[in-house]
Amino acid sequence: MLFPCTRGRKSSREKILDAAAELVGEIGAGRLTLEAVAEKAGLSKGGLLYNFPTKEALLQGMIQRMIDQVASEREALRERAAPGPNLEARILTKALLNMCCGGKMQEVATGLLAATAENPRLLDPLRQVIGATLEQLKSTSEDLDAALLAWLATEGLSNLEMHSLSPFSEEDRDRIVKAIDRLVTKGIAE
């Protein structure tokens, strides 16, 4: 083994993103400073600047990590998914629903909301993913109407939950999730 000390350790980039996510959850992106992130990550400011030369680059890195986490969840679900109609829509909706509630992703999304309002370009990578997702659903869905409705319902529910705005009880949520699942597995009854 060439690098025995690095096995199991987080990279500097991961430490920085973890520290930034924790701080954004606590104080929001607007009050986030590179100095505070470096201190929280246990790195010098130079070490942070090597990975993320600006606050905008750091925020973009945080958004990209969220995109990558959803992509990883989708791949894990794809490996276990049963064959059937609207496979990509089933995987997509399940991944989004699995990841939307509580935890760090919710804190980071809420904390980044203000930053993306001030700088909408931060959302450009997400816009690209959304466009690619739409094209993938269009090219793979047996029942495109059902796939699109399920995706929209999932995005709506997950956004309400991500920003702590959901008015739904657990019972309501379960009913909605089952309806989404029916849409992507059985389609829309004509």
Backbone as JSON, one array per atom type, in Angstrom:
{
  "sequence": "MLFPCTRGRKSSREKILDAAAELVGEIGAGRLTLEAVAEKAGLSKGGLLYNFPTKEALLQGMIQRMIDQVASEREALRERAAPGPNLEARILTKALLNMCCGGKMQEVATGLLAATAENPRLLDPLRQVIGATLEQLKSTSEDLDAALLAWLATEGLSNLEMHSLSPFSEEDRDRIVKAIDRLVTKGIAE",
  "N": [[0.85, -1.17, 0.0], [0.69, 2.12, -0.98], [-0.02, 4.61, 0.24], [-0.61, 4.45, 3.22], [-1.48, 6.06, 5.31], [-3.55, 7.6, 4.39], [-5.82, 6.14, 3.97], [-9.22, 5.88, 4.62], [-9.29, 8.43, 5.65], [-10.6, 11.74, 5.39], [-10.44, 13.87, 2.55], [-8.85, 17.09, 2.16], [-10.56, 18.75, 0.75], [-13.08, 17.52, 1.2], [-13.24, 17.86, 3.99], [-13.37, 20.63, 4.11], [-15.79, 21.14, 2.73], [-17.55, 19.79, 4.44], [-17.23, 21.32, 6.79], [-18.07, 23.82, 5.86], [-20.73, 23.22, 5.22], [-21.76, 22.66, 7.75], [-21.45, 25.16, 8.98], [-23.04, 26.78, 7.28], [-25.51, 25.67, 7.81], [-25.77, 26.51, 10.43], [-25.41, 29.36, 10.48], [-26.11, 30.39, 8.01], [-25.56, 31.09, 4.49], [-24.96, 33.71, 3.81], [-23.58, 34.88, 5.93], [-21.34, 33.39, 6.05], [-17.85, 32.93, 6.19], [-14.65, 32.62, 4.63], [-12.52, 32.37, 6.38], [-13.73, 31.41, 8.73], [-14.62, 28.93, 7.84], [-12.18, 27.67, 7.19], [-11.02, 27.56, 9.74], [-12.9, 25.92, 11.1], [-12.62, 23.6, 9.63], [-10.12, 22.89, 10.33], [-7.89, 23.69, 8.93], [-5.39, 25.69, 7.24], [-5.96, 29.04, 6.01], [-4.83, 29.3, 3.54], [-4.75, 26.64, 2.69], [-7.45, 26.18, 2.38], [-8.0, 28.08, 0.37], [-6.56, 27.0, -1.72], [-8.14, 24.86, -2.53], [-10.65, 26.07, -2.86], [-10.84, 28.97, -4.27], [-12.44, 31.24, -3.91], [-15.31, 32.56, -2.12], [-17.6, 32.17, -3.6], [-16.8, 30.02, -5.23], [-16.6, 28.07, -3.27], [-19.28, 27.89, -2.41], [-20.39, 26.99, -4.81], [-19.12, 24.53, -4.91], [-20.35, 23.29, -2.74], [-22.99, 23.09, -3.65], [-22.55, 21.48, -5.88], [-21.72, 19.16, -4.59], [-24.09, 18.37, -3.35], [-25.59, 17.77, -5.64], [-24.05, 15.65, -6.6], [-24.43, 13.82, -4.52], [-27.14, 13.16, -4.79], [-26.99, 12.0, -7.32], [-25.37, 9.79, -6.75], [-27.05, 8.39, -5.01], [-29.08, 7.78, -6.81], [-27.7, 6.04, -8.52], [-27.13, 3.92, -6.76], [-29.73, 3.06, -6.22], [-30.48, 2.29, -8.79], [-28.97, 0.0, -9.18], [-30.36, -1.82, -7.61], [-32.91, -1.79, -8.54], [-36.01, -3.1, -9.66], [-36.91, -4.49, -12.81], [-39.15, -2.84, -15.1], [-41.85, -0.58, -15.98], [-41.11, 2.89, -16.69], [-38.55, 3.17, -15.48], [-36.36, 5.0, -14.98], [-37.78, 7.21, -13.99], [-38.9, 6.09, -11.7], [-36.59, 5.55, -10.23], [-35.5, 8.14, -9.97], [-37.54, 9.57, -8.56], [-37.64, 8.12, -6.17], [-35.0, 8.45, -5.19], [-34.91, 11.25, -4.76], [-36.93, 11.54, -2.84], [-35.87, 9.98, -0.79], [-33.72, 11.51, 0.03], [-34.54, 14.06, 0.76], [-35.5, 14.83, 3.27], [-34.84, 16.25, 6.38], [-31.71, 16.28, 8.24], [-28.31, 17.03, 7.15], [-28.44, 17.79, 4.43], [-30.84, 19.17, 4.21], [-30.39, 21.34, 5.95], [-28.23, 22.6, 4.64], [-29.37, 23.21, 2.13], [-31.39, 25.01, 2.87], [-29.82, 26.98, 4.04], [-28.34, 27.81, 1.83], [-30.19, 29.0, 0.26], [-30.55, 31.83, 0.47], [-28.11, 32.72, -0.57], [-28.26, 31.85, -3.22], [-30.34, 33.39, -4.1], [-29.23, 35.9, -4.13], [-27.19, 35.45, -5.94], [-27.95, 34.09, -8.64], [-26.57, 32.59, -10.53], [-25.21, 30.63, -9.2], [-26.84, 28.46, -9.25], [-26.6, 27.37, -11.76], [-25.28, 24.82, -12.35], [-27.2, 23.09, -11.27], [-29.41, 23.71, -12.83], [-28.53, 22.63, -15.24], [-28.47, 19.9, -14.59], [-31.19, 19.47, -14.11], [-32.23, 19.96, -16.66], [-30.96, 17.88, -18.09], [-32.08, 15.71, -16.76], [-34.78, 15.95, -17.47], [-34.58, 15.46, -20.25], [-33.65, 12.83, -20.15], [-35.82, 11.52, -18.93], [-37.74, 11.98, -20.92], [-36.7, 10.42, -22.98], [-36.72, 7.84, -21.99], [-39.06, 7.06, -20.71], [-41.93, 5.07, -20.55], [-44.49, 5.93, -20.08], [-44.76, 8.99, -20.43], [-46.24, 11.22, -19.51], [-47.09, 10.38, -16.95], [-44.57, 9.98, -15.75], [-43.5, 12.59, -15.78], [-45.4, 14.0, -14.22], [-45.1, 12.63, -11.79], [-42.43, 13.27, -11.2], [-42.61, 16.08, -10.96], [-44.39, 16.24, -8.76], [-42.82, 15.02, -6.82], [-40.61, 16.77, -6.71], [-41.95, 19.07, -5.82], [-42.93, 18.24, -3.28], [-40.5, 17.52, -2.02], [-39.15, 19.98, -2.06], [-40.81, 21.56, -0.43], [-40.43, 20.18, 1.97], [-37.65, 20.36, 2.22], [-37.26, 23.0, 2.81], [-38.54, 23.31, 5.16], [-41.33, 23.82, 5.01], [-43.48, 22.22, 4.65], [-46.89, 21.37, 4.86], [-47.92, 18.93, 5.38], [-49.0, 16.04, 7.16], [-47.44, 13.07, 8.53], [-48.99, 10.94, 7.71], [-50.34, 12.09, 5.52], [-48.12, 12.56, 3.89], [-47.2, 9.94, 3.44], [-49.36, 8.97, 1.93], [-49.15, 10.62, -0.33], [-46.61, 9.86, -1.31], [-47.11, 7.18, -1.92], [-48.98, 7.57, -3.95], [-47.36, 8.8, -5.87], [-45.62, 6.7, -6.4], [-47.48, 4.86, -7.5], [-48.13, 6.29, -9.81], [-45.7, 6.18, -11.32], [-45.34, 3.46, -11.6], [-47.71, 2.32, -12.56], [-48.82, 4.14, -14.27], [-50.92, 6.61, -15.92], [-54.33, 6.34, -15.68], [-56.45, 6.11, -18.4]],
  "CA": [[0.0, 0.0, 0.0], [1.54, 3.29, -1.11], [-0.41, 5.7, 1.12], [-1.36, 3.85, 4.3], [-2.04, 7.06, 6.22], [-4.7, 8.3, 3.83], [-7.0, 5.29, 3.89], [-10.24, 6.2, 5.61], [-9.28, 9.86, 6.01], [-11.25, 12.65, 4.46], [-9.56, 14.8, 1.85], [-9.02, 18.48, 2.58], [-11.77, 19.26, 0.08], [-14.23, 17.0, 1.94], [-13.26, 18.53, 5.29], [-13.83, 22.01, 3.88], [-17.22, 21.11, 2.41], [-18.26, 19.42, 5.67], [-17.21, 22.48, 7.69], [-18.93, 24.85, 5.27], [-22.12, 22.78, 5.36], [-22.13, 22.83, 9.14], [-21.59, 26.59, 9.23], [-24.2, 27.29, 6.55], [-26.66, 25.24, 8.58], [-25.85, 27.28, 11.68], [-25.46, 30.82, 10.34], [-26.52, 30.77, 6.66], [-24.48, 31.34, 3.53], [-24.63, 35.13, 3.77], [-22.62, 35.21, 6.99], [-20.22, 32.45, 5.94], [-16.57, 33.49, 5.78], [-13.62, 31.62, 4.34], [-11.73, 32.2, 7.6], [-14.48, 30.55, 9.64], [-14.62, 27.58, 7.26], [-10.83, 27.12, 7.37], [-10.86, 27.24, 11.16], [-13.77, 24.79, 11.42], [-12.06, 22.43, 8.95], [-8.79, 22.6, 10.87], [-6.9, 23.95, 7.88], [-5.01, 27.09, 7.07], [-6.75, 29.71, 4.98], [-4.17, 28.95, 2.27], [-5.23, 25.31, 2.32], [-8.82, 26.34, 1.88], [-7.96, 28.81, -0.9], [-6.04, 26.08, -2.74], [-9.29, 24.08, -3.0], [-11.76, 26.97, -3.21], [-10.21, 30.29, -4.26], [-13.38, 32.3, -3.54], [-16.51, 32.1, -1.43], [-18.5, 31.66, -4.64], [-16.33, 28.68, -5.6], [-16.96, 27.19, -2.16], [-20.73, 27.67, -2.49], [-20.6, 26.13, -5.97], [-18.69, 23.2, -4.5], [-21.39, 22.74, -1.87], [-24.12, 22.74, -4.51], [-22.14, 20.33, -6.68], [-21.71, 17.98, -3.73], [-25.48, 17.94, -3.21], [-25.94, 17.14, -6.91], [-23.35, 14.37, -6.64], [-25.06, 12.91, -3.56], [-28.37, 12.65, -5.41], [-26.57, 11.1, -8.41], [-24.91, 8.54, -6.11], [-28.26, 7.7, -4.53], [-29.75, 7.24, -8.0], [-26.94, 4.87, -8.99], [-27.35, 2.83, -5.8], [-31.08, 2.56, -6.45], [-30.5, 1.65, -10.1], [-28.42, -1.35, -9.02], [-31.33, -2.67, -6.92], [-34.25, -1.58, -9.09], [-36.65, -4.16, -10.43], [-37.31, -4.03, -14.14], [-40.54, -2.42, -15.2], [-42.06, 0.69, -16.68], [-40.64, 4.17, -16.15], [-37.46, 2.86, -14.55], [-35.64, 6.21, -14.57], [-38.68, 8.03, -13.16], [-38.99, 5.43, -10.4], [-35.31, 5.77, -9.53], [-35.38, 9.56, -9.66], [-38.46, 9.98, -7.48], [-37.22, 7.46, -4.92], [-33.77, 9.11, -4.73], [-35.25, 12.57, -4.22], [-37.7, 11.37, -1.6], [-34.96, 9.43, 0.23], [-32.71, 12.46, 0.46], [-35.05, 15.41, 0.99], [-36.0, 15.14, 4.61], [-33.97, 16.34, 7.56], [-30.28, 16.11, 8.11], [-27.43, 18.07, 6.63], [-28.85, 18.32, 3.13], [-31.9, 20.16, 4.45], [-29.77, 22.53, 6.53], [-27.43, 23.26, 3.62], [-30.28, 23.78, 1.12], [-32.03, 26.19, 3.44], [-28.78, 27.98, 4.21], [-27.9, 28.3, 0.52], [-31.29, 29.69, -0.41], [-30.28, 33.27, 0.39], [-26.98, 32.95, -1.46], [-28.69, 31.68, -4.61], [-31.2, 34.53, -4.43], [-28.32, 37.0, -4.44], [-26.36, 35.09, -7.08], [-28.65, 32.99, -9.3], [-25.63, 31.76, -11.31], [-24.81, 29.47, -8.4], [-27.73, 27.36, -9.57], [-26.39, 26.9, -13.13], [-25.1, 23.35, -12.42], [-28.48, 22.44, -10.99], [-30.23, 23.89, -14.03], [-28.05, 21.65, -16.22], [-28.93, 18.58, -14.15], [-32.63, 19.42, -14.32], [-32.42, 19.81, -18.11], [-30.55, 16.51, -18.47], [-33.07, 14.8, -16.2], [-35.95, 16.04, -18.33], [-34.28, 14.75, -21.5], [-33.57, 11.4, -19.84], [-37.19, 11.04, -18.74], [-38.4, 12.0, -22.23], [-36.2, 9.36, -23.85], [-36.79, 6.5, -21.4], [-40.33, 6.77, -20.03], [-43.01, 4.45, -21.31], [-45.64, 6.8, -19.89], [-44.1, 10.26, -20.14], [-47.1, 12.08, -18.69], [-47.0, 9.89, -15.57], [-43.22, 10.23, -15.26], [-43.34, 14.02, -15.53], [-46.23, 14.35, -13.07], [-44.46, 12.07, -10.59], [-41.24, 14.07, -10.93], [-43.05, 17.38, -10.44], [-44.93, 16.05, -7.41], [-41.68, 14.74, -5.94], [-39.87, 18.03, -6.53], [-42.76, 19.95, -4.97], [-42.91, 17.73, -1.91], [-39.15, 17.6, -1.45], [-38.83, 21.38, -1.81], [-41.53, 21.97, 0.78], [-39.76, 19.57, 3.12], [-36.28, 20.86, 2.3], [-37.27, 24.34, 3.38], [-39.4, 23.25, 6.36], [-42.59, 24.47, 4.69], [-44.51, 21.23, 4.35], [-48.05, 21.35, 5.75], [-48.44, 17.58, 5.39], [-48.72, 15.11, 8.26], [-46.77, 11.85, 8.06], [-50.02, 10.17, 7.01], [-50.51, 12.75, 4.22], [-46.91, 12.33, 3.11], [-47.22, 8.54, 3.0], [-50.36, 8.88, 0.88], [-48.57, 11.27, -1.52], [-45.51, 9.02, -1.81], [-47.74, 6.0, -2.55], [-49.57, 8.03, -5.21], [-46.24, 9.0, -6.8], [-45.18, 5.35, -6.79], [-48.49, 4.33, -8.42], [-47.99, 6.98, -11.09], [-44.55, 5.72, -12.11], [-45.39, 2.02, -11.86], [-48.92, 1.93, -13.28], [-49.17, 5.14, -15.27], [-52.15, 7.37, -15.78], [-55.49, 5.64, -16.26], [-57.11, 6.94, -19.42]],
  "C": [[0.9, 1.24, 0.0], [1.23, 4.39, -0.09], [-1.22, 5.17, 2.3], [-2.02, 4.87, 5.22], [-3.31, 7.7, 5.69], [-5.96, 7.45, 3.79], [-7.97, 5.63, 5.01], [-10.27, 7.65, 6.04], [-9.98, 10.66, 4.95], [-10.19, 13.52, 3.8], [-9.79, 16.19, 2.42], [-10.29, 19.07, 2.0], [-13.02, 18.79, 0.82], [-14.35, 17.67, 3.31], [-13.8, 19.95, 5.16], [-15.33, 22.03, 3.6], [-18.06, 20.72, 3.63], [-18.35, 20.62, 6.62], [-18.13, 23.58, 7.17], [-20.4, 24.48, 5.42], [-22.6, 22.97, 6.8], [-22.35, 24.32, 9.46], [-22.8, 27.19, 8.51], [-25.48, 26.89, 7.29], [-26.87, 26.06, 9.85], [-26.13, 28.77, 11.44], [-25.95, 31.3, 8.97], [-25.33, 31.11, 5.79], [-24.04, 32.79, 3.52], [-23.58, 35.53, 4.79], [-21.39, 34.3, 6.98], [-18.96, 33.19, 5.5], [-15.58, 32.36, 5.53], [-12.77, 31.34, 5.58], [-12.43, 31.24, 8.57], [-14.5, 29.11, 9.14], [-13.25, 26.92, 7.46], [-10.62, 26.7, 8.83], [-11.66, 25.99, 11.54], [-13.22, 23.5, 10.82], [-10.7, 22.03, 9.5], [-7.68, 22.76, 9.86], [-6.5, 25.41, 7.9], [-5.9, 27.71, 6.01], [-6.14, 29.42, 3.61], [-4.6, 27.57, 1.78], [-6.64, 25.35, 1.77], [-8.79, 27.0, 0.5], [-7.4, 27.96, -2.04], [-7.2, 25.29, -3.36], [-10.43, 24.94, -3.52], [-11.25, 28.4, -3.13], [-11.13, 31.45, -3.86], [-14.56, 31.69, -2.77], [-17.5, 31.54, -2.44], [-18.09, 30.26, -5.08], [-16.69, 27.66, -4.52], [-18.46, 26.88, -2.2], [-21.08, 26.78, -3.69], [-20.19, 24.7, -5.65], [-19.72, 22.52, -3.61], [-22.6, 22.29, -2.69], [-23.78, 21.51, -5.34], [-22.12, 19.06, -5.84], [-23.13, 17.48, -3.51], [-25.95, 17.24, -4.49], [-25.32, 15.75, -6.99], [-23.96, 13.35, -5.68], [-26.35, 12.33, -4.13], [-28.01, 11.68, -6.53], [-26.1, 9.76, -7.84], [-26.08, 7.72, -5.6], [-29.0, 7.07, -5.71], [-29.03, 6.0, -8.5], [-27.13, 3.68, -8.06], [-28.74, 2.22, -6.0], [-31.19, 1.82, -7.77], [-30.0, 0.21, -10.0], [-29.42, -2.32, -8.42], [-32.71, -2.64, -7.55], [-34.75, -2.79, -9.88], [-36.99, -3.63, -11.81], [-38.78, -3.65, -14.15], [-40.64, -1.07, -15.88], [-41.46, 1.88, -15.94], [-39.51, 4.01, -15.14], [-36.75, 4.12, -14.06], [-36.5, 7.11, -13.69], [-38.82, 7.41, -11.78], [-37.74, 5.66, -9.57], [-35.19, 7.22, -9.08], [-36.27, 9.96, -8.49], [-38.06, 9.36, -6.15], [-35.97, 8.14, -4.35], [-34.09, 10.45, -4.09], [-36.0, 12.46, -2.91], [-36.83, 10.82, -0.47], [-34.08, 10.52, 0.83], [-33.25, 13.81, 0.92], [-35.28, 15.77, 2.45], [-34.9, 15.16, 5.65], [-32.5, 16.27, 7.22], [-29.55, 17.28, 7.49], [-27.9, 18.65, 5.3], [-29.93, 19.38, 3.3], [-31.3, 21.45, 5.0], [-28.99, 23.31, 5.47], [-28.34, 23.91, 2.58], [-30.94, 25.05, 1.64], [-31.02, 27.31, 3.6], [-28.32, 28.59, 2.9], [-28.97, 29.1, -0.2], [-31.02, 31.18, -0.59], [-29.14, 33.56, -0.59], [-27.39, 32.81, -2.92], [-29.65, 32.78, -5.04], [-30.35, 35.73, -4.82], [-27.49, 36.73, -5.69], [-26.98, 33.87, -7.77], [-27.74, 32.08, -10.13], [-25.14, 30.56, -10.53], [-25.64, 28.24, -8.74], [-27.54, 26.81, -10.99], [-26.13, 25.39, -13.21], [-26.39, 22.59, -12.17], [-29.43, 22.57, -12.18], [-29.83, 22.86, -15.11], [-28.53, 20.24, -15.87], [-30.43, 18.42, -14.39], [-32.94, 19.24, -15.81], [-32.07, 18.41, -18.58], [-31.55, 15.48, -17.95], [-34.33, 14.79, -17.06], [-35.72, 15.26, -19.63], [-34.22, 13.25, -21.27], [-34.97, 10.81, -19.65], [-37.93, 10.97, -20.08], [-37.97, 10.81, -23.09], [-36.38, 7.96, -23.27], [-38.15, 6.12, -20.83], [-41.35, 6.16, -20.98], [-44.29, 5.28, -21.22], [-45.09, 8.16, -19.44], [-44.95, 11.17, -19.26], [-47.01, 11.67, -17.22], [-45.63, 10.19, -14.97], [-43.02, 11.71, -14.91], [-44.17, 14.48, -14.33], [-45.61, 13.85, -11.76], [-43.23, 12.89, -10.21], [-41.63, 15.43, -10.35], [-43.6, 17.27, -9.02], [-43.8, 15.81, -6.42], [-40.88, 16.0, -5.67], [-40.64, 18.98, -5.62], [-42.72, 19.52, -3.52], [-41.54, 17.89, -1.28], [-38.74, 19.05, -1.19], [-39.57, 21.93, -0.6], [-40.83, 21.44, 2.02], [-38.36, 20.14, 3.32], [-36.22, 22.22, 2.99], [-38.22, 24.47, 4.58], [-40.72, 23.98, 6.17], [-43.75, 23.49, 4.51], [-45.66, 21.27, 5.36], [-48.56, 19.93, 5.99], [-48.04, 16.8, 6.64], [-47.96, 13.92, 7.67], [-47.74, 10.99, 7.25], [-50.26, 10.76, 5.61], [-49.32, 12.45, 3.32], [-46.87, 10.9, 2.57], [-48.2, 8.35, 1.84], [-49.81, 9.47, -0.42], [-47.49, 10.4, -2.14], [-46.08, 7.77, -2.5], [-48.38, 6.39, -3.88], [-48.49, 8.25, -6.27], [-45.77, 7.65, -7.31], [-46.18, 4.71, -7.77], [-48.38, 4.98, -9.8], [-46.87, 6.4, -11.95], [-44.59, 4.22, -12.38], [-46.59, 1.61, -12.73], [-49.35, 2.93, -14.33], [-50.47, 5.84, -14.95], [-53.28, 6.58, -16.44], [-56.19, 6.58, -17.22], [-58.59, 7.01, -19.16]]
}
